[in-house]
Short mmCIF file of C-alpha atoms and ligand atoms in Angstrom, two decimals:
data_model
loop_
_atom_site.label_atom_id
_atom_site.label_comp_id
_atom_site.label_asym_id
_atom_site.label_seq_id
_atom_site.Cartn_x
_atom_site.Cartn_y
_atom_site.Cartn_z
CA MET T 1 116.87 46.40 114.33
CA LYS T 2 118.34 43.40 117.08
CA LEU T 3 120.08 44.81 120.00
CA ASN T 4 121.75 42.67 122.68
CA ILE T 5 122.15 45.05 125.63
CA ALA T 6 124.17 44.26 128.90
CA VAL T 7 121.87 45.32 131.71
CA LEU T 8 123.82 46.33 134.92
CA ALA T 9 121.25 47.86 137.53
CA GLY T 10 123.90 47.92 140.28
CA ASP T 11 123.09 49.04 143.97
CA GLY T 12 120.64 51.12 146.00
CA ILE T 13 118.07 52.73 143.47
CA GLY T 14 119.71 51.21 140.41
CA PRO T 15 117.48 48.07 140.06
CA GLU T 16 114.33 50.12 140.56
CA ILE T 17 115.16 52.53 138.02
CA MET T 18 116.46 49.91 135.69
CA LYS T 19 113.38 47.95 135.48
CA GLN T 20 111.41 51.55 134.48
CA GLY T 21 114.35 51.82 132.16
CA VAL T 22 114.16 48.62 130.40
CA ALA T 23 110.47 48.35 130.14
CA VAL T 24 110.81 51.92 128.04
CA MET T 25 113.13 50.11 125.64
CA GLN T 26 110.98 46.90 125.58
CA ALA T 27 107.83 49.54 124.89
CA ILE T 28 109.68 51.00 122.21
CA ALA T 29 110.76 47.69 120.74
CA GLU T 30 107.37 46.52 120.32
CA LYS T 31 106.16 49.68 118.83
CA PHE T 32 108.71 49.69 116.00
CA ASN T 33 109.50 46.25 115.84
CA HIS T 34 113.05 45.85 116.76
CA GLU T 35 114.19 42.99 118.61
CA PHE T 36 116.21 43.77 121.71
CA THR T 37 117.56 40.97 124.29
CA TYR T 38 118.61 42.22 127.86
CA ASN T 39 121.43 40.53 129.89
CA GLU T 40 121.77 41.26 133.23
CA ALA T 41 125.39 41.22 135.04
CA ILE T 42 126.20 42.29 138.63
CA CYS T 43 128.43 45.43 139.65
CA GLY T 44 129.07 47.10 142.69
CA ALA T 45 128.78 46.38 146.20
CA HIS T 46 126.05 43.93 145.07
CA ALA T 47 128.91 41.77 143.21
CA ILE T 48 131.32 42.68 146.09
CA ASP T 49 128.97 40.84 148.40
CA GLU T 50 128.39 37.73 146.07
CA VAL T 51 131.96 37.25 144.49
CA GLY T 52 134.23 39.71 146.24
CA ASP T 53 134.71 41.61 143.07
CA PRO T 54 132.84 44.85 142.01
CA PHE T 55 133.37 44.39 138.09
CA PRO T 56 133.72 40.69 138.11
CA GLU T 57 135.23 38.92 134.45
CA GLU T 58 131.77 37.72 133.83
CA THR T 59 130.29 40.78 133.83
CA PHE T 60 132.89 42.45 131.89
CA LYS T 61 132.60 39.45 129.11
CA THR T 62 128.58 40.07 129.44
CA CYS T 63 129.47 43.68 128.61
CA MET T 64 132.12 42.74 125.91
CA ASP T 65 129.19 40.50 123.96
CA ALA T 66 127.13 43.25 124.16
CA ASP T 67 126.33 45.91 121.66
CA ALA T 68 125.51 48.53 124.43
CA VAL T 69 125.77 48.47 128.18
CA LEU T 70 122.72 50.27 130.31
CA PHE T 71 124.37 50.93 133.63
CA ALA T 72 122.46 52.46 136.71
CA ALA T 73 124.48 53.05 139.83
CA VAL T 74 127.06 51.69 141.95
CA GLY T 75 127.80 53.12 145.83
CA ASP T 76 127.17 51.62 149.40
CA PRO T 77 127.43 53.76 152.46
CA ARG T 78 128.80 50.66 154.00
CA PHE T 79 132.08 51.63 152.17
CA ASP T 80 131.79 55.23 152.23
CA ASN T 81 132.38 55.05 156.05
CA ASN T 82 134.98 52.72 156.01
CA PRO T 83 138.08 54.25 154.52
CA THR T 84 139.78 51.11 155.08
CA ALA T 85 138.21 48.94 153.11
CA LYS T 86 139.99 47.34 150.50
CA VAL T 87 137.43 46.99 147.86
CA ARG T 88 135.04 49.56 146.87
CA PRO T 89 132.10 49.63 144.57
CA GLU T 90 133.12 52.89 142.79
CA GLN T 91 136.34 50.52 141.88
CA GLY T 92 134.27 48.80 139.74
CA LEU T 93 132.66 51.20 137.98
CA LEU T 94 136.37 52.64 137.17
CA ALA T 95 137.63 49.13 136.04
CA MET T 96 134.48 49.01 133.94
CA ARG T 97 135.45 52.54 132.26
CA LYS T 98 138.64 51.71 131.80
CA LYS T 99 138.33 47.79 130.46
CA LEU T 100 135.90 49.12 127.74
CA GLY T 101 138.08 51.83 127.21
CA LEU T 102 135.22 54.50 127.58
CA PHE T 103 137.38 57.73 127.61
CA ALA T 104 134.41 60.07 126.50
CA ASN T 105 131.80 60.62 128.93
CA VAL T 106 129.01 62.55 127.41
CA ARG T 107 126.71 64.69 129.69
CA PRO T 108 123.94 66.98 127.91
CA VAL T 109 122.93 69.78 130.17
CA ALA T 110 119.13 71.02 129.29
CA THR T 111 116.37 72.59 130.68
CA PHE T 112 112.72 71.80 131.01
CA ASP T 113 110.57 74.87 130.55
CA CYS T 114 107.96 73.53 133.09
CA LEU T 115 110.93 72.37 135.74
CA LEU T 116 112.64 76.23 135.73
CA HIS T 117 111.60 77.25 138.91
CA LYS T 118 112.69 74.00 140.36
CA SER T 119 116.25 75.04 139.54
CA PRO T 120 118.09 77.01 142.66
CA LEU T 121 118.90 79.60 139.53
CA LYS T 122 116.81 82.36 138.40
CA ASP T 123 114.62 81.56 135.34
CA GLU T 124 115.98 84.56 132.89
CA LEU T 125 119.08 83.12 133.43
CA LEU T 126 118.53 79.44 132.50
CA LYS T 127 115.71 79.89 129.61
CA GLY T 128 117.44 78.47 126.73
CA ALA T 129 120.59 76.82 128.23
CA ASP T 130 121.57 73.63 126.36
CA PHE T 131 125.10 72.23 126.35
CA VAL T 132 127.12 69.17 126.56
CA VAL T 133 130.04 68.52 128.99
CA ILE T 134 132.61 65.99 127.64
CA ARG T 135 134.32 64.56 130.21
CA GLU T 136 137.37 62.50 130.06
CA LEU T 137 136.88 59.35 131.87
CA THR T 138 140.01 57.21 132.19
CA GLY T 139 142.63 59.25 132.78
CA GLY T 140 143.88 61.61 134.96
CA MET T 141 144.12 61.79 139.15
CA TYR T 142 141.25 58.92 139.16
CA PHE T 143 143.85 56.48 137.36
CA GLY T 144 147.19 57.93 137.99
CA GLU T 145 149.47 56.64 140.66
CA LYS T 146 148.28 56.62 144.00
CA TYR T 147 150.10 56.25 147.59
CA GLN T 148 148.75 56.30 151.01
CA ASP T 149 150.38 55.91 154.33
CA ASN T 150 149.35 57.56 157.79
CA ASP T 151 151.57 61.02 157.10
CA LYS T 152 151.56 61.22 153.26
CA ALA T 153 149.28 60.47 150.34
CA TYR T 154 149.17 61.46 146.88
CA ASP T 155 147.59 61.14 143.40
CA THR T 156 148.93 61.63 139.85
CA ASP T 157 146.96 63.96 137.45
CA ILE T 158 148.67 62.42 134.46
CA TYR T 159 147.52 62.73 131.12
CA THR T 160 149.60 61.55 127.59
CA ARG T 161 149.12 63.05 124.44
CA PRO T 162 147.19 60.23 122.66
CA GLU T 163 144.59 60.32 125.20
CA ILE T 164 144.14 64.38 125.21
CA GLU T 165 144.41 64.11 121.08
CA ARG T 166 141.34 61.50 121.47
CA ILE T 167 139.12 63.38 123.91
CA LEU T 168 139.53 66.38 122.20
CA LYS T 169 138.59 65.25 118.57
CA VAL T 170 135.61 63.72 120.00
CA ALA T 171 134.94 67.72 121.59
CA PHE T 172 135.49 69.23 118.38
CA GLU T 173 133.37 67.03 116.57
CA PHE T 174 130.45 67.16 118.91
CA ALA T 175 131.02 70.74 118.27
CA MET T 176 130.76 70.54 114.45
CA LYS T 177 127.81 68.95 115.08
CA ARG T 178 125.92 71.37 117.69
CA ASN T 179 126.68 75.22 117.56
CA LYS T 180 130.60 75.11 116.67
CA HIS T 181 131.47 76.69 120.24
CA LEU T 182 133.81 74.53 121.69
CA THR T 183 134.87 75.35 125.60
CA VAL T 184 138.24 73.94 126.56
CA VAL T 185 138.24 73.69 130.40
CA ASP T 186 141.63 73.69 132.49
CA LYS T 187 143.72 75.22 135.17
CA ALA T 188 146.74 76.07 132.71
CA ASN T 189 147.66 78.82 135.17
CA VAL T 190 148.93 76.21 137.68
CA LEU T 191 148.64 72.69 136.44
CA ALA T 192 151.12 71.12 134.06
CA SER T 193 148.73 68.62 133.03
CA SER T 194 146.06 71.40 132.08
CA ARG T 195 148.87 73.21 130.15
CA LEU T 196 150.05 70.12 128.09
CA TRP T 197 145.74 69.92 127.19
CA ARG T 198 145.50 73.61 126.14
CA GLN T 199 148.58 73.13 124.26
CA ILE T 200 147.13 70.00 122.33
CA ALA T 201 143.51 71.98 121.80
CA LYS T 202 145.51 75.07 120.30
CA GLU T 203 147.22 72.88 117.82
CA MET T 204 144.37 71.05 116.64
CA GLU T 205 142.09 74.40 116.47
CA PRO T 206 143.69 74.64 112.80
CA GLN T 207 141.67 71.36 111.65
CA TYR T 208 138.45 72.72 112.82
CA PRO T 209 138.31 76.18 111.44
CA GLU T 210 134.57 76.90 111.86
CA VAL T 211 134.66 75.93 115.53
CA ASN T 212 135.07 78.79 117.57
CA THR T 213 137.24 77.67 120.63
CA ASP T 214 137.98 79.48 123.92
CA TYR T 215 139.64 78.69 126.99
CA MET T 216 138.25 79.01 130.52
CA PHE T 217 139.96 77.86 133.84
CA ILE T 218 137.76 75.66 135.79
CA ASP T 219 137.23 77.46 138.95
CA ASN T 220 135.68 80.51 136.47
CA ALA T 221 134.16 77.60 134.32
CA SER T 222 132.24 76.72 138.09
CA MET T 223 131.11 80.10 138.09
CA ARG T 224 130.02 80.88 134.56
CA VAL T 225 128.17 77.73 134.02
CA LEU T 226 125.65 79.35 136.97
CA THR T 227 125.82 82.71 136.09
CA GLU T 228 125.61 82.50 132.32
CA PRO T 229 124.71 78.94 131.19
CA THR T 230 123.46 80.18 127.81
CA PHE T 231 127.19 81.03 127.04
CA PHE T 232 128.20 77.17 126.42
CA ASP T 233 127.51 74.67 124.16
CA VAL T 234 130.37 72.23 124.19
CA ILE T 235 132.75 71.90 127.14
CA VAL T 236 135.72 69.57 127.07
CA THR T 237 137.70 68.92 130.17
CA GLU T 238 139.49 66.32 132.21
CA ASN T 239 138.01 63.82 134.59
CA THR T 240 138.04 65.43 138.08
CA PHE T 241 137.16 68.55 136.44
CA GLY T 242 134.55 67.01 134.65
CA ASP T 243 132.96 64.98 137.60
CA ILE T 244 132.41 68.09 139.56
CA LEU T 245 131.20 70.44 136.92
CA THR T 246 128.56 68.08 136.08
CA ASP T 247 127.13 67.45 139.30
CA GLU T 248 126.86 71.58 139.54
CA THR T 249 125.44 71.87 136.29
CA SER T 250 122.71 69.10 137.19
CA CYS T 251 121.42 72.29 139.25
CA ILE T 252 120.26 73.83 135.93
CA THR T 253 118.44 71.25 134.98
CA GLY T 254 116.90 71.20 137.98
CA SER T 255 117.35 67.57 139.57
CA MET T 256 119.68 65.07 139.21
CA GLY T 257 117.08 62.39 138.48
CA LEU T 258 116.60 63.87 135.06
CA GLN T 259 120.37 63.68 133.60
CA PRO T 260 121.41 60.73 131.35
CA SER T 261 125.01 60.49 129.98
CA SER T 262 126.70 58.37 127.47
CA SER T 263 129.91 56.70 127.62
CA LEU T 264 132.02 56.10 124.65
CA GLY T 265 135.26 55.04 123.67
CA GLU T 266 137.13 51.59 122.43
CA HIS T 267 134.67 48.74 122.87
CA THR T 268 130.66 48.66 124.15
CA PRO T 269 129.31 52.26 124.12
CA LEU T 270 127.82 52.73 128.03
CA PHE T 271 124.58 54.33 128.93
CA GLU T 272 124.04 55.79 132.29
CA PRO T 273 122.26 58.17 134.82
CA VAL T 274 124.67 61.19 135.96
CA HIS T 275 123.45 60.53 139.50
CA GLY T 276 124.74 57.79 141.99
CA SER T 277 122.82 54.91 143.82
CA TRP T 278 121.04 56.85 146.75
CA PRO T 279 121.07 54.57 148.98
CA GLN T 280 118.77 56.24 151.73
CA ALA T 281 115.83 56.11 148.63
CA ALA T 282 116.54 52.46 148.24
CA GLY T 283 113.18 50.11 147.50
CA LYS T 284 111.10 53.15 148.72
CA ASN T 285 109.76 53.99 145.31
CA LEU T 286 110.60 57.69 145.79
CA ALA T 287 113.68 57.70 143.08
CA ASN T 288 112.78 59.98 139.54
CA PRO T 289 113.26 56.79 136.77
CA VAL T 290 113.62 59.64 134.13
CA ALA T 291 117.47 59.98 133.97
CA GLN T 292 117.70 56.14 133.18
CA ILE T 293 115.03 56.28 130.93
CA LEU T 294 116.53 59.51 128.99
CA SER T 295 119.92 57.15 129.11
CA ALA T 296 117.77 54.25 126.68
CA ALA T 297 116.72 57.32 124.58
CA MET T 298 120.59 58.12 124.31
CA LEU T 299 121.38 54.55 123.84
CA LEU T 300 118.73 54.38 120.97
CA GLU T 301 120.07 57.51 119.36
CA HIS T 302 123.30 56.37 119.50
CA PHE T 303 122.56 53.39 116.76
CA GLY T 304 120.76 56.00 114.50
CA LEU T 305 117.12 55.10 116.12
CA ASN T 306 116.45 58.87 116.14
CA GLU T 307 112.68 58.79 116.05
CA GLU T 308 112.51 55.94 118.48
CA GLY T 309 114.61 58.16 120.92
CA ALA T 310 112.98 61.45 119.99
CA LEU T 311 109.38 59.25 121.35
CA ILE T 312 111.06 58.71 124.65
CA ARG T 313 111.86 62.64 125.08
CA LYS T 314 108.30 63.44 124.19
CA ALA T 315 106.83 60.62 126.90
CA VAL T 316 108.95 61.86 129.46
CA ASP T 317 108.14 66.11 128.45
CA ALA T 318 104.44 64.77 128.49
CA SER T 319 104.70 63.45 131.67
CA LEU T 320 106.33 66.14 133.31
CA ASP T 321 103.77 68.32 131.77
CA ALA T 322 101.00 65.91 133.05
CA ASN T 323 102.63 66.65 136.67
CA VAL T 324 103.34 62.67 136.60
CA ARG T 325 106.80 63.60 138.78
CA THR T 326 108.76 61.82 141.54
CA PRO T 327 108.77 63.78 144.75
CA GLU T 328 112.03 65.62 144.20
CA ILE T 329 110.24 67.64 141.16
CA GLN T 330 106.48 67.49 141.91
CA VAL T 331 104.23 70.47 142.13
CA GLU T 332 102.89 71.55 145.69
CA GLY T 333 99.80 69.47 146.00
CA GLY T 334 100.43 67.39 143.03
CA ALA T 335 99.52 63.71 143.34
CA GLN T 336 102.10 61.53 144.61
CA TYR T 337 103.71 59.38 141.98
CA GLY T 338 106.39 56.96 142.78
CA THR T 339 109.24 55.60 140.56
CA THR T 340 107.09 52.58 139.36
CA GLN T 341 104.38 54.90 138.61
CA VAL T 342 106.31 57.55 136.37
CA GLY T 343 107.80 54.59 134.49
CA GLU T 344 104.28 53.22 134.21
CA TRP T 345 103.04 56.33 132.92
CA ILE T 346 105.84 56.61 130.31
CA VAL T 347 105.05 53.41 128.98
CA ASN T 348 101.66 53.55 128.30
CA TRP T 349 102.05 57.10 126.86
CA ILE T 350 104.53 55.11 124.21
CA LYS T 351 102.33 52.47 123.85
CA ASN T 352 99.26 54.81 122.71
CA ALA T 353 101.32 57.53 120.84
C1 IPM W 401 129.79 59.85 138.47
C2 IPM W 401 130.37 59.12 139.98
C3 IPM W 401 131.65 58.54 139.65
C4 IPM W 401 132.48 59.55 139.48
C5 IPM W 401 132.23 57.69 141.09
C6 IPM W 401 130.68 57.03 141.68
C7 IPM W 401 133.56 57.37 141.14
O1 IPM W 401 130.66 60.19 140.49
O2 IPM W 401 129.95 58.83 137.60
O3 IPM W 401 130.07 60.70 138.26
O4 IPM W 401 133.27 59.67 139.95
O5 IPM W 401 132.95 59.22 138.41
MN1 MN W 402 130.38 62.05 139.97
#
């Protein structure tokens, strides 16, 4: 298969983990005789410094011309600590999602047996936890009307029927492909936007009679994902709730450095780690490349390259079993491996498989 990949490494640890993600894709291309081409483009703080725009037109064009986008992370403390900054790296990420129409963010949550002890939760609660959070990505408060002066500020949590219907459709279809259990997470006891979500979900339920659909308030869901993670199969929720809930669910896996995601919608699909740019670790060869590598696996699977995706997952499992791990998940007394060493080990494993 020929695939044209837009490569957006972004800021902080982005370039280091991206290098490993691309190396793994290339190892797969060679093994399975695929032809992948990579077109790099700038975004985030990096792009603000270079051209004053965190998602420049040229980057947008590279993404639109590609079959898929492999993205790493954006963000820089120079902007976090400056509430008056006019442009921010995160605006580039939001613009990218909006302009590519990426309304469905799929964030799988699974456990690795050998890392159960790394989670702050008890092993017996975690074992077998395996669910997907589908986060609406281009609506709600992040994009609704905003206002800020010295005495007053607001964001508007706005959703329209078509926006809700299309994300719920994705979620119901995911549930059909999985264990047919969908949990709609909202705050319908307080928020009007949530009540519309719930109304529309109930209207759609009869179209998916095989799916067992239930409804949970976000406050309760934040507790249940930690106290009974095995309850869930597919969760669907609005942008803000999904953002918060998926940082929380990363505790289930044991490290944010292990969590990939895909963002799907109208134009080019995008694959990215759930974690951010971790600027403190940039250039230190510390960051875990696995979330980026698994994002590449999700990319390949999106195009039906399931055997290729499975091989990457096997290679990652093998690296974890062999204790070839970055410091945040390494066992006590285990050898030191950096971003590069973990990536290279996985590439070699694929080559020799
Ligand atoms: C994420 C990130 C982004 C978000 C930020 C960086 C804008 O936290 O992808 O979860 O909130 O969507
Ligand atoms: Mn987030």
